[in-house]
Structures are given as structure tokens and as C-alpha cells.
Coordinates of C-alpha atoms and ligand atoms in Angstrom, one line a residue:
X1 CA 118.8 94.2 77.1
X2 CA 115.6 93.1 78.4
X3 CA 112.5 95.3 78.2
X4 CA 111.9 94.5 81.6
X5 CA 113.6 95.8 85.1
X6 CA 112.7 92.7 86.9
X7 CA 111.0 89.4 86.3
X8 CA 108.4 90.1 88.9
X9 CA 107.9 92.9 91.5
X10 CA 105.8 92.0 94.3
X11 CA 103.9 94.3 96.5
X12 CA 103.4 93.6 99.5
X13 CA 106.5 92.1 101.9
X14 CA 104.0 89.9 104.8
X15 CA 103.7 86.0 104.1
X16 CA 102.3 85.4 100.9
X17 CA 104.7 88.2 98.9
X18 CA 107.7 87.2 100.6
X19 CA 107.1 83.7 100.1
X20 CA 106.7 84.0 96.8
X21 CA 109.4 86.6 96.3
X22 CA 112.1 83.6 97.6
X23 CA 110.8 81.3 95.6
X24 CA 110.7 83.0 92.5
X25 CA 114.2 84.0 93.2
X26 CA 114.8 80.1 93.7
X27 CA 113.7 80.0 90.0
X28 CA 116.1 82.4 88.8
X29 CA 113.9 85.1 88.3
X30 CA 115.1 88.6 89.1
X31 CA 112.7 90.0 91.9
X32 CA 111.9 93.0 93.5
X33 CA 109.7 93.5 96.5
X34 CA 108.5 96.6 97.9
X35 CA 106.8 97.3 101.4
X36 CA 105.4 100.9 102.9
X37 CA 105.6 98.8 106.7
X38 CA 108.0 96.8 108.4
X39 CA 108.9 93.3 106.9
X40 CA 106.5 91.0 107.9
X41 CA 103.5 91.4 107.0
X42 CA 100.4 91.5 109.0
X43 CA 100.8 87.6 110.5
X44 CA 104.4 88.8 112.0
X45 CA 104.2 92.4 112.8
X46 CA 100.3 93.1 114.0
X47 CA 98.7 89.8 114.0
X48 CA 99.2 85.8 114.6
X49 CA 102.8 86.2 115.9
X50 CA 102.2 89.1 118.4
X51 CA 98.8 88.3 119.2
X52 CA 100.1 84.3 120.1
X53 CA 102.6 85.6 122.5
X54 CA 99.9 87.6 124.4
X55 CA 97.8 84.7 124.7
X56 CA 100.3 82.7 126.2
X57 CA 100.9 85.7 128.5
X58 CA 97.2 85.8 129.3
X59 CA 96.8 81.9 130.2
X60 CA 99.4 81.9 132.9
X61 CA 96.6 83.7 135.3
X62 CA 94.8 79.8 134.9
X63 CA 98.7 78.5 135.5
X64 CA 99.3 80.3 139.0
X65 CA 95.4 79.1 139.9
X66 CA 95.6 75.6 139.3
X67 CA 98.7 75.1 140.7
X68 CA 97.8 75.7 144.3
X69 CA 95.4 72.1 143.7
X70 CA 98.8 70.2 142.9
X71 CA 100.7 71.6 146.0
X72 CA 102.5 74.7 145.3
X73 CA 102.1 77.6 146.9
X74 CA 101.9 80.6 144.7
X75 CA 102.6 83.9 146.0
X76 CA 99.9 86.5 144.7
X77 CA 100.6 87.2 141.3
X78 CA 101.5 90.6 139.4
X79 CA 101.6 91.3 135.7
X80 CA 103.5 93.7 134.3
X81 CA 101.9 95.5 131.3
X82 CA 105.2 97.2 130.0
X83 CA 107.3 93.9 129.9
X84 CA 104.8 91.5 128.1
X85 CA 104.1 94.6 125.2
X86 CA 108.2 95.2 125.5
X87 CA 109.4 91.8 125.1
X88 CA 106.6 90.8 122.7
X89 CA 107.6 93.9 120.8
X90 CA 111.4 93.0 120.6
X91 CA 110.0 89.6 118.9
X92 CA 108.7 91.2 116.2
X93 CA 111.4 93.0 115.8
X94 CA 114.1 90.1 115.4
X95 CA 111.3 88.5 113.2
X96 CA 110.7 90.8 111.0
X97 CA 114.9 91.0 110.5
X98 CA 114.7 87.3 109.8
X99 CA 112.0 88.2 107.0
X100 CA 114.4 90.5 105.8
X101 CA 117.4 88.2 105.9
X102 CA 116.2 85.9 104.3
X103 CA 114.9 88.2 100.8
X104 CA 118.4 89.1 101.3
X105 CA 119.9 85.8 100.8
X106 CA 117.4 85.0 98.2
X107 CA 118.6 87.6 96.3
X108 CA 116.0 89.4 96.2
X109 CA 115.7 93.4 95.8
X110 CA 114.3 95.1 99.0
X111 CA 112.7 98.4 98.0
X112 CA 111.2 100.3 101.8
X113 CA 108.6 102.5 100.3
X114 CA 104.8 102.7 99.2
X115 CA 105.1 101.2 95.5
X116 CA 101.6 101.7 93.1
X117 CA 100.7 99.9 90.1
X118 CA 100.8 102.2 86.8
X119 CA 100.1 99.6 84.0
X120 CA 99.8 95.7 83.3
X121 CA 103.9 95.7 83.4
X122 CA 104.8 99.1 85.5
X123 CA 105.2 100.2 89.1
X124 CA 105.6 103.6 90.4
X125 CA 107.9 103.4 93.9
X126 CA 106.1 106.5 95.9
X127 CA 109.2 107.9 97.4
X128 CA 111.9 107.6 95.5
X129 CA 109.9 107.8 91.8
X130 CA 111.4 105.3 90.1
X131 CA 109.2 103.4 87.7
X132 CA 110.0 99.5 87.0
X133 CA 109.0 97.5 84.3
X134 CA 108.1 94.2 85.2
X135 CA 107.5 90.9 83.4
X136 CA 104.8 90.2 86.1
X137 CA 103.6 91.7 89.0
X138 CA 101.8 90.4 92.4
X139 CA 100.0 92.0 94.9
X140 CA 100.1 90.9 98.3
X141 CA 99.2 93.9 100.3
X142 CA 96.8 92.0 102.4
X143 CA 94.0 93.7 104.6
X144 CA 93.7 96.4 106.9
X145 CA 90.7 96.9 109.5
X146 CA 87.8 98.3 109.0
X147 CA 84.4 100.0 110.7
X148 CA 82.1 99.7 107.7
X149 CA 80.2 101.3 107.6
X150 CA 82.1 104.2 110.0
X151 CA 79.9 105.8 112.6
X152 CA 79.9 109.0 115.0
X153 CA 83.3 109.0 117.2
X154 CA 84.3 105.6 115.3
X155 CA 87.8 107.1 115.1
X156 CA 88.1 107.1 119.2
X157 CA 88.1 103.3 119.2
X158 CA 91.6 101.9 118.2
X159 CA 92.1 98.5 116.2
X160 CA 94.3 95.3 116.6
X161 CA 96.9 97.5 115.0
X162 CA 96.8 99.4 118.0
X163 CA 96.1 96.8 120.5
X164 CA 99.9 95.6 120.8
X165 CA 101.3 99.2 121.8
X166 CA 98.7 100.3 124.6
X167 CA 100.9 102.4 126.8
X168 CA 99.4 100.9 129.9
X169 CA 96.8 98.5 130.4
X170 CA 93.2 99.8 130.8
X171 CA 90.7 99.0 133.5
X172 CA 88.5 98.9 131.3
X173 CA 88.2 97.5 127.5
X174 CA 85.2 97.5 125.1
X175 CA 85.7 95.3 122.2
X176 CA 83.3 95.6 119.2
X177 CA 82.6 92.1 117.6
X178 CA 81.9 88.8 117.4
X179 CA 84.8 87.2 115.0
X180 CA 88.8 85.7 115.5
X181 CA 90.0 89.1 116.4
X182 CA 87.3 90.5 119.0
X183 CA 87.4 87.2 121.1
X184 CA 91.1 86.1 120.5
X185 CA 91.3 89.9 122.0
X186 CA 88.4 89.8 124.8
X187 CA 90.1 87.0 126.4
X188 CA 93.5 87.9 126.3
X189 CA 92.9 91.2 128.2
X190 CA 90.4 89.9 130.3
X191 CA 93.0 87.1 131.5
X192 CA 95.3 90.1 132.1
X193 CA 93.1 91.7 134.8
X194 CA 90.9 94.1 132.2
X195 CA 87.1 94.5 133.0
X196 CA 86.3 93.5 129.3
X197 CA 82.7 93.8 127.9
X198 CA 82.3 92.6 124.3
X199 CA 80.2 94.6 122.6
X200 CA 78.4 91.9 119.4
X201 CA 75.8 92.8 117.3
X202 CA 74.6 89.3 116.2
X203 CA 73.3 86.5 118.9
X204 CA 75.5 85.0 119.1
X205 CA 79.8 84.8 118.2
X206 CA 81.9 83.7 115.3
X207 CA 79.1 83.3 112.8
X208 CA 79.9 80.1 110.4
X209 CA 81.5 78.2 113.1
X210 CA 79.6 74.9 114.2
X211 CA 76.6 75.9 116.4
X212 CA 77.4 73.6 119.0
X213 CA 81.1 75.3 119.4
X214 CA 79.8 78.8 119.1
X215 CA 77.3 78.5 121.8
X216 CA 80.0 76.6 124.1
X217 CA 81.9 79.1 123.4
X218 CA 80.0 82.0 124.4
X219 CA 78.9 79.7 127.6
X220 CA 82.5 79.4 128.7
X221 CA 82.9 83.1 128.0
X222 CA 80.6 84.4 130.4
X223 CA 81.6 81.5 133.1
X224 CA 85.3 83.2 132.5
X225 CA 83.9 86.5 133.5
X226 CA 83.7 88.1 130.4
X227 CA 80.9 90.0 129.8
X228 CA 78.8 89.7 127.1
X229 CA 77.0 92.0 125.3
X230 CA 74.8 90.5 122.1
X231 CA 72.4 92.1 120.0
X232 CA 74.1 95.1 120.4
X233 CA 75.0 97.6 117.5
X234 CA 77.4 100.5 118.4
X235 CA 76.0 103.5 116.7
X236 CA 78.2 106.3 118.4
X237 CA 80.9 106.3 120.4
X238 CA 81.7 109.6 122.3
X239 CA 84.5 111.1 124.3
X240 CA 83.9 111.8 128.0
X241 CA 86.9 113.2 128.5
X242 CA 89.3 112.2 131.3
X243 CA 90.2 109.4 128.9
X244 CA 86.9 107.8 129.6
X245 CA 85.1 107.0 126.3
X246 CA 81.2 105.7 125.9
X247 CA 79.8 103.3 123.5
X248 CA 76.0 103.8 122.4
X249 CA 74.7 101.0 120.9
X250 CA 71.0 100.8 119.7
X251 CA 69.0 99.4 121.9
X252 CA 70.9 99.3 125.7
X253 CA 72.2 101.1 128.2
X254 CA 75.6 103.2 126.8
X255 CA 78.8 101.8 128.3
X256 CA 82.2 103.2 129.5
X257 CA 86.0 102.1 129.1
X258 CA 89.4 103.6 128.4
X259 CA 89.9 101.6 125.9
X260 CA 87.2 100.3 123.1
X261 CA 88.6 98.4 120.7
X262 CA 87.1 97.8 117.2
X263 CA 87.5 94.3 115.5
X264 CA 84.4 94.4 113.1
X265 CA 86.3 92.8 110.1
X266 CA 89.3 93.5 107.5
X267 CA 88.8 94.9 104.1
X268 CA 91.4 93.8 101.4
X269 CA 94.5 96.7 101.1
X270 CA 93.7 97.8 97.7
X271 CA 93.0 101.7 98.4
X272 CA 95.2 103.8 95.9
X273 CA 97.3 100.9 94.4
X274 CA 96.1 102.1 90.8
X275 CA 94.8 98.3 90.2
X276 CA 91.6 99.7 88.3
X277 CA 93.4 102.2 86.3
X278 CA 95.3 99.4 85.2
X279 CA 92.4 97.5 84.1
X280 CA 92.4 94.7 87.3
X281 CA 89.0 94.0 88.5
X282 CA 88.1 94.3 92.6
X283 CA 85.4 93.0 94.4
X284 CA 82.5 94.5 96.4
X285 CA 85.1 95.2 99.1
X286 CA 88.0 95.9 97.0
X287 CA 89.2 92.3 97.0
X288 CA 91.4 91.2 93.8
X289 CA 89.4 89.1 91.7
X290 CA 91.3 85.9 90.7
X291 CA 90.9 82.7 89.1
X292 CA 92.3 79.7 90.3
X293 CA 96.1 80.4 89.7
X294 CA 95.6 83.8 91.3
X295 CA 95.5 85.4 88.1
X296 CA 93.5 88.9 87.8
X297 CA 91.5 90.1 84.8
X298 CA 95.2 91.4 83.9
X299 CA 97.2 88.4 82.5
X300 CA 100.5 89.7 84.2
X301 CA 98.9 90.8 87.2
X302 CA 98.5 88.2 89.9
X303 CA 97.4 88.3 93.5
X304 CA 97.5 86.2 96.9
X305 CA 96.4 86.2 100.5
X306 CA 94.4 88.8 102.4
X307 CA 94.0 91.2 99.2
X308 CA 91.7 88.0 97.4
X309 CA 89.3 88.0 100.0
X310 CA 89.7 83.8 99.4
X311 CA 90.6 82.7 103.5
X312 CA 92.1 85.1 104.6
X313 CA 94.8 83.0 107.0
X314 CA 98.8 83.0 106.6
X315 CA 99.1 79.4 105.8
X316 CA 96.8 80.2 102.9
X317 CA 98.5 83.0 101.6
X318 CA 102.1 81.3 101.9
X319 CA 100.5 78.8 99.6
X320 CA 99.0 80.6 97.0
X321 CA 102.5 82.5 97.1
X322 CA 104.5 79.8 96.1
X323 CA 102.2 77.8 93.7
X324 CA 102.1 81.4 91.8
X325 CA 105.8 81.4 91.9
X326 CA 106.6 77.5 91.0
X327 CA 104.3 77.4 87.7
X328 CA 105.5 81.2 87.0
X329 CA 109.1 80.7 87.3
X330 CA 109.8 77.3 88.1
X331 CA 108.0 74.6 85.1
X332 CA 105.8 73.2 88.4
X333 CA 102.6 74.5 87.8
X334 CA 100.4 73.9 90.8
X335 CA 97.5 75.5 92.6
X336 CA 96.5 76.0 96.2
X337 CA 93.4 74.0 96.9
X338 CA 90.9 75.7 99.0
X339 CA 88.8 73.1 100.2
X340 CA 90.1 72.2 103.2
X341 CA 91.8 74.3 105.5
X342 CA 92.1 73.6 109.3
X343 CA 91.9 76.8 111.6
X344 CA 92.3 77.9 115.0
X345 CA 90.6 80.4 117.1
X346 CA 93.1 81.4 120.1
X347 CA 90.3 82.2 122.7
X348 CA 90.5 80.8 126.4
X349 CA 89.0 77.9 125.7
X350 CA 90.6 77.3 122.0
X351 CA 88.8 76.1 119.0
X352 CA 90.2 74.1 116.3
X353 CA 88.9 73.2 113.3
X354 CA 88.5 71.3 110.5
X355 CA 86.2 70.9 107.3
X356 CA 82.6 71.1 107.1
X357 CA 80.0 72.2 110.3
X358 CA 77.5 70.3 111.0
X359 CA 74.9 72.8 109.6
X360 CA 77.2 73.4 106.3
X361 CA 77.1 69.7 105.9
X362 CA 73.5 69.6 106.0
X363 CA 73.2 72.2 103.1
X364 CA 75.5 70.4 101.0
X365 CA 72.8 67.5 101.2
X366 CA 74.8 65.3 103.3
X367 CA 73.2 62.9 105.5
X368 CA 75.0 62.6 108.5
X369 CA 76.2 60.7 111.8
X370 CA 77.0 62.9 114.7
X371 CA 79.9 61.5 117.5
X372 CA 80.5 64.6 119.7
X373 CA 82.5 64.1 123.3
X374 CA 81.7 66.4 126.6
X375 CA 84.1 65.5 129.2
X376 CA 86.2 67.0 132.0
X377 CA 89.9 67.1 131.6
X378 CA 92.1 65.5 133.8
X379 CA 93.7 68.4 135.2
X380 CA 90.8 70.0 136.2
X381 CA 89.8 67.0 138.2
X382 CA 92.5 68.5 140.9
X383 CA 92.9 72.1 139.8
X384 CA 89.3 72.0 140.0
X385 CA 88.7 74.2 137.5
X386 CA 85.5 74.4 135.8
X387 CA 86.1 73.7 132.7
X388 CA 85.1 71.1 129.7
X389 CA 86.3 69.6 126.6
X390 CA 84.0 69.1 123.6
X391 CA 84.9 67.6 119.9
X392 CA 82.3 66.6 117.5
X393 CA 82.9 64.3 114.6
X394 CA 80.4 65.1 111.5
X395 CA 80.8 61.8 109.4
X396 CA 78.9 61.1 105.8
X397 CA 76.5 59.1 106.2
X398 CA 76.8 57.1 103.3
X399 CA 80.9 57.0 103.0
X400 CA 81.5 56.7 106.3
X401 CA 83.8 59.9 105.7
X402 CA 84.8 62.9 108.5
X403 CA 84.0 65.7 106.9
X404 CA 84.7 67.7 109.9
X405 CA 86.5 67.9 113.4
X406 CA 85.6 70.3 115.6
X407 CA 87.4 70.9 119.1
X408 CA 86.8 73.3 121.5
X409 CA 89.2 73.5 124.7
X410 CA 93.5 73.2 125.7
X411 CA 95.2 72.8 122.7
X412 CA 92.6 72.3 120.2
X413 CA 94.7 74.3 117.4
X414 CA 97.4 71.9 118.4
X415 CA 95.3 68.7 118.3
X416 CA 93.2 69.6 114.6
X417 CA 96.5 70.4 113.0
X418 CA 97.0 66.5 113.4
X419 CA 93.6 65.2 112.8
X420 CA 94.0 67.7 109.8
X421 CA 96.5 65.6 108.4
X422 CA 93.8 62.4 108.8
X423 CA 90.7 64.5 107.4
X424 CA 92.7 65.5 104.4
X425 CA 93.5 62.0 103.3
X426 CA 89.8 61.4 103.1
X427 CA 89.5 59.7 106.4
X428 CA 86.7 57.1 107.5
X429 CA 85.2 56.7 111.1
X430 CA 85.9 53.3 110.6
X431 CA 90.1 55.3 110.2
X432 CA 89.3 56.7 113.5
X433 CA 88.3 53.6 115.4
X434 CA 90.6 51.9 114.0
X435 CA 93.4 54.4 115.5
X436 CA 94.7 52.7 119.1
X437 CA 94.2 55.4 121.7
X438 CA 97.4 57.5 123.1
X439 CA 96.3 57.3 127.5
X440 CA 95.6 59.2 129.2
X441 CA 95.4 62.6 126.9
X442 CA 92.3 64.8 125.6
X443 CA 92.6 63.5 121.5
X444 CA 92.0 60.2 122.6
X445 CA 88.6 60.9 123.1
X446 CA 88.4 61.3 118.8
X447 CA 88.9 57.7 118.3
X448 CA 86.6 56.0 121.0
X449 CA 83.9 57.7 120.1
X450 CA 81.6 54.8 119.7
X451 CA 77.9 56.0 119.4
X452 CA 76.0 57.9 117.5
X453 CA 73.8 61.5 118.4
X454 CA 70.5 60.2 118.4
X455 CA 68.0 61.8 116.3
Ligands
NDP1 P1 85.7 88.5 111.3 O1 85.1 88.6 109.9 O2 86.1 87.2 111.8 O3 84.7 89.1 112.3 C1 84.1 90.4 112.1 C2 83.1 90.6 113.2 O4 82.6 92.0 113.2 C3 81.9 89.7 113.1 O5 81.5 89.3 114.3 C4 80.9 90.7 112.4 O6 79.5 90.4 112.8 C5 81.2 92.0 113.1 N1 80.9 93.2 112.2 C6 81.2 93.4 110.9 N2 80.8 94.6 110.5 C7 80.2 95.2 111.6 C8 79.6 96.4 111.8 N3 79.5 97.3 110.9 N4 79.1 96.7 113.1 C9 79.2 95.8 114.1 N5 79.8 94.6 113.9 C10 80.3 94.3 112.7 O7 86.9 89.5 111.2 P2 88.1 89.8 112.1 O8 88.5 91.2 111.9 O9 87.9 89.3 113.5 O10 89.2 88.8 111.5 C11 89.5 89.0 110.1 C12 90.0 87.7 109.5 O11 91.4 87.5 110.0 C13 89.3 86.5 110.0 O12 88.2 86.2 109.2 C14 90.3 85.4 109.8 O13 90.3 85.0 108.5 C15 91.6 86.2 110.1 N6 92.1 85.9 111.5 C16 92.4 84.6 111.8 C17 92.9 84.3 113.1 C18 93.2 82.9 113.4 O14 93.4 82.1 112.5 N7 93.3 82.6 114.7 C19 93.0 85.4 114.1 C20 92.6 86.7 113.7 C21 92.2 86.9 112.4 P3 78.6 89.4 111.9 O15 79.0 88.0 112.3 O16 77.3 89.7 112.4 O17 78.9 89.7 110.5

């Protein structure tokens, strides 16, 4: 008999754990994986998934607008609160059975409860108290949100965990930060008919983006009627009873809503997992130090996805997931490379990106040409909706290379996931020009870019 339960026992059933889970199975290894939540994971069950489906809810407000410049007569719109957070609800929910289904068929051993780690080879499942011995273990308990560091009547704000199950919708929403979450977030509910202020302490949003993105951005933010607080640090946030609450930040006058909703970052899910008492380093934040392979400081304890603190982003975590599980159990070693990962940010407008700013490409000691696009899209030429397009190019100097795409407007997630495909091949400008234009659409614009930014 083997001195082992399992081959590996995974902690953690969102993308990267289940991912890996299947494919270890695949391999023949006998697997266990336990979750404390639903199936799913963070990306399905609170996050991308949910969150995509309100933004899709939230854009039809532009839909009913611009229609009315093409002929159709639109009756006055209503939105229903109840059957967007229903339906989108009921989504997740046949999701997270397909997660489930498909462990199942993979063979692999479901276990519902809170598991903690108790050695280099042991797991403690919380409820039931069984201990397992396994060959290797993973963590992928991803991230959780945080307030760091917590302040005065921090716990009356709710976070994107919360966010999905509102019971009705607020006429008023505070939303604390300046990242993916707090404007994904400030624009869905704004579209839906919220008074949304965002509440940010830096000058400007999504810090590390390109500069010229980030302040078209926050342009088009205000012009959508969102209103925009910067330079503003919530110190306190008090209950006014009523279900009013108030927001104190620094320097400012306080501010009222229903709702204030805190997105001021995630901290990797490592709290009470007995990973130090098992001798596995964590980060400044709690993250799982790994090497390359996702290895910890423990030989048979690995880690992927949010817990790593690496980029925190489901494609990523998938990834690392299976190239753990192919050169564990499969004879394919392999390793996730980091370098370049395309990203979307689902604000109204949308940014897509991929590779290297223009100011991180400076700091590497590039020298650079700049081709960047400003244009109107078509639609809005009848809709006439205010609105604009950019996408910059940020090309080596020297090689001729695109080290970065950035797009900000309609389907710019949808649009850099292609280019993505270009920029990872080690694409030249010379790739781009060379590319016939599709007419008339909004990419074509990457591949006639002619000229240079002077200066
Ligand atoms: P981010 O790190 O993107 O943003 C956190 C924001 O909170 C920043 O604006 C930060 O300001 C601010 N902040 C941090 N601490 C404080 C504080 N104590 N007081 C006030 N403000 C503070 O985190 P998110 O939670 O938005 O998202 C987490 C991660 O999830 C993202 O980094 C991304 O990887 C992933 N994600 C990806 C999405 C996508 O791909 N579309 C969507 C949602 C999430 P400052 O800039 O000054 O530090």
C-alpha cells in the first residue's frame, strides 16, 4: 500500500486548482480537491464571470440611446434590479455545476469543506477531520479583498463579494479606488441609473497602466457622468442611520450613499492554512513564495494563481495550473511564462492591453517610436455619441519591435486578444503595415498607422 492517500490534494477548487486537479487526473494521478465555497472559484462565482454579465447589462443604456439616431423609436427604458442579479445569479450557478461535473468526470475526489495544511505531505479537512497524506500538495486558494490598512466603520462598506447580491439597487454608490475592480464597478452601476462617486486616493486611476490610457480614461469617466473624486483618502466611514452611510476622507467635504463599496485591492488567501507551520515561506502580504515551476520553499508544496501574488488574472492561474500538473504527473515539464500577458479592463470605455507602457518601456532603456490613433467611431458619427477611440503602438526603436498595444474604447479586450496573438510572436511595425486592412472596422486603424509622435 502506498504511504500516501492521494497523489496530490489541491486546495482551492476556482481556475487554477481545478485546472490542475483534471489534468493531473489526465496523468493518472489520484487527486483530491477540497473547497470551503462553491465550485468555481473567484473568476466564476464573485468575479470575471458575474461581473461580465453586469457589464453587458450596464451598456444597453448606450444601446436604447443610440438607437433613436438609426430610426427606431425606443420606448423609455426600465431596468429591473432583481432580474439582472437573479438571472446573473442562476449563471453562476449552472457554472459552477459544470466546474463540478467536470472534477467528476475527471475522476477526481470532491471534498466540500475548509481543508488546512498540517505538514510538507498532510492535510487536515476542517469538518469532517480526516487527515490525508499526500504525495504533493497545491494551494490555489486565491485572494480575498482587503482594506489595508482597516479604518473607523471600514466594515459598513461592502466588497465585490457583496456587490452581486445587493437586494435592490441604491441611489446612491460610493466606490473606494482607483484599480480593475473600482472602475469595472463605478461604471457598471452608474450605467444602471446609480449616482456613483468614486472615491481614489491617487491622481489619477489604474496606476501602471499607459498614461495616455489612464488619463483618457478618467476624461471619459467624468464626460459619462461619473463623478470623480481624486486625491481623496477615506479615513472613516460612519453610519447615519436610515441606511444612509458617510465617507470622510482627509482633505474634502464627507459624502453620503447607501451603498459604499470598497475595492482597494486583494490580499492572497493564506490566513490559517498552516503554510508557515509547515515550513512554506509567504510574502509581505501573505503571498506563496514560488520559483519558477510554482514550487514553495517546501519541495512538495506548490502554489498557483491569486495566492502567488505573480498576475493575479484567471488565464494566468489556469496556466500555471496545468504546467504544474504536466511536468508533476505527466513527463511534460513546462512553465508558464510571465512576460507577456494581454489584459482587459471592462470599464465603459474598455481598455485592452498588451506588453510594455510607454513609460515602462522607457525604464527598460528602450528607445522608442510612438504611432497612437484618436478617431471617432463610425457609429457615433449617427448615434452621435460623444465618444472616441484611441490605440497607441509603442515600437523599439532599434528592432522595429511592438512591445505594446494599448486600446482604449468598444471592444478593446476583444481586439488585443488578437493583436495579442501578433505581439507574442515578436511582431515588427513593419508586421503591422504589412497587414491589409479589414474596412470599415475600429482595428484597422493598428495597421495604417503611418507616422510617428513627434518629439
Ligand atoms: P488593484 O490593485 O487593481 O487596485 C486597488 C486600488 O485600491 C488602487 O487604486 C489602489 O490605489 C487603491 N488602494 C489600495 N490600498 C488602499 C487604501 N488603503 N486606501 C485607499 N485606496 C487604496 O486591485 P483590485 O482589487 O481592483 O483588483 C485586484 C486584482 O484583480 C487586479 O490587480 C487584477 O489583477 C484582478 N482583476 C482583473 C480584472 C480584469 O482582468 N478585468 C477585473 C478585476 C480584477 P493605488 O493605485 O494608489 O495603490
Amino acid at each position: 500500500m502506498s504511504e500516501f492517500d492521494v497523489d496530490l490534494f489541491v486546495i482551492g477548487a476556482g481556475s487554477g486548482g481545478t485546472r490542475a486537479a483534471r489534468i493531473a487526473s489526465g496523468h493518472g494521478a489520484r487527486v483530491m480537491i477540497a473547497e470551503e465555497d462553491r465550485i468555481g472559484g473567484t473568476c466564476v462565482i464573485r468575479g470575471c464571470v458575474p461581473k461580465k454579465l453586469f457589464v453587458y447589462a450596464s451598456r444597453f443604456t448606450e444601446d436604447f440611446e443610440d438607437a433613436a439616431g438609426f430610426g427606431w423609436s425606443v420606448g423609455k427604458p426600465t431596468f429591473d434590479w432583481p432580474t439582472l442579479r437573479d438571472a446573473v445569479a442562476n449563471e453562476v450557478t449552472r457554472l459552477s455545476g459544470l466546474y463540478r461535473k467536470g472534477l467528476e468526470a475527471a475522476g477526481v475526489s470532491i471534498r466540500e469543506e475548509r481543508a488546512v495544511v498540517e505538514g510538507p505531505h498532510e492535510v487536515r479537512l476542517q469538518k469532517s477531520g480526516d487527515l490525508i497524506r499526500a504525495r504533493h500538495i497545491l494551494v490555489a486558494t486565491g485572494g480575498w479583498p482587503a482594506f489595508d490598512p482597516p479604518i473607523p466603520g471600514g466594515e459598513l462598506g461592502i466588497s465585490s463579494n457583496e456587490v452581486f447580491h445587493l437586494p435592490s439597487l441604491p441611489s446612491r454608490m460610493l466606490v473606494v479606488g482607483g484599480g480593475y475592480i473600482a472602475l469595472e464597478f463605478a461604471c457598471v452601476f452608474a450605467r444602471l441609473g446609480v449616482a456613483v462617486t468614486l472615491l481614489h486616493r491617487g491622481d489619477n486611476v489604474l496606476r501602471g497602466f499607459d498614461e495616455d490610457i489612464r488619463t483618457r480614461l478618467r476624461d471619459a469617466l467624468s464626460h459619462a457622468g461619473l463623478s470623480l473624486r481624486l486625491g481623496c483618502t477615506v479615513d472613516r466611514i460612519e453610519d447615519l442611520g436610515g441606511g444612509v452611510k458617510r465617507a470622510h476622507c482627509a482633505s474634502g467635504a464627507p459624502i453620503d450613499a447607501e451603498v459604499i463599496l470598497v475595492a482597494t485591492g486583494r490580499r492572497p488567501h493564506t490566513a490559517g492554512l498552516g503554510l508557515e507551520q509547515a515550513g512554506v515561506k509567504l510574502g509581505p502580504i501573505g503571498q506563496v513564495i514560488v520559483d519558477r515551476e510554482s514550487a514553495s520553499s517546501v519541495p512538495s508544496i506548490h502554489a498557483v494563481g491569486d495566492v502567488t501574488n505573480r498576475i493575479n488574472l484567471t488565464p494566468v492561474a489556469i496556466r500555471e495550473g496545468h504546467a504544474f500538473a504536466d511536468t508533476t504527473f505527466g513527463g511534460k515539464p513546462w512553465r508558464m511564462e510571465h512576460g507577456l500577458v494581454a489584459s482587459a479592463v471592462f470599464t465603459t470605455p474598455e481598455i485592452g492591453t498588451v506588453g510594455l507602457s510607454e513609460q515602462q518601456a522607457i525604464a527598460a532603456g528602450h528607445e522608442l517610436r510612438i504611432f497612437e490613433s484618436g478617431f471617432r467611431p463610425m457609429k457615433a458619427t449617427i448615434s452621435g455619441r460623444q465618444e472616441r477611440i484611441y490605440m497607441k503602438l509603442v515600437v523599439d526603436a532599434k528592432t522595429d519591435k511592438v512591445l505594446g498595444v494599448h486600446i482604449l474604447g468598444h471592444d478593446a479586450g476583444e481586439i488585443i486578444q488578437a493583436v495579442a496573438i501578433a505581439v507574442t510572436m515578436g511582431a515588427t511595425k513593419a508586421d503591422f503595415d504589412a497587414t491589409i486592412a479589414l474596412h470599415p472596422s475600429a482595428a484597422e486603424e493598428l495597421v495604417t498607422m503611418r507616422t510617428a509622435r513627434a518629439g
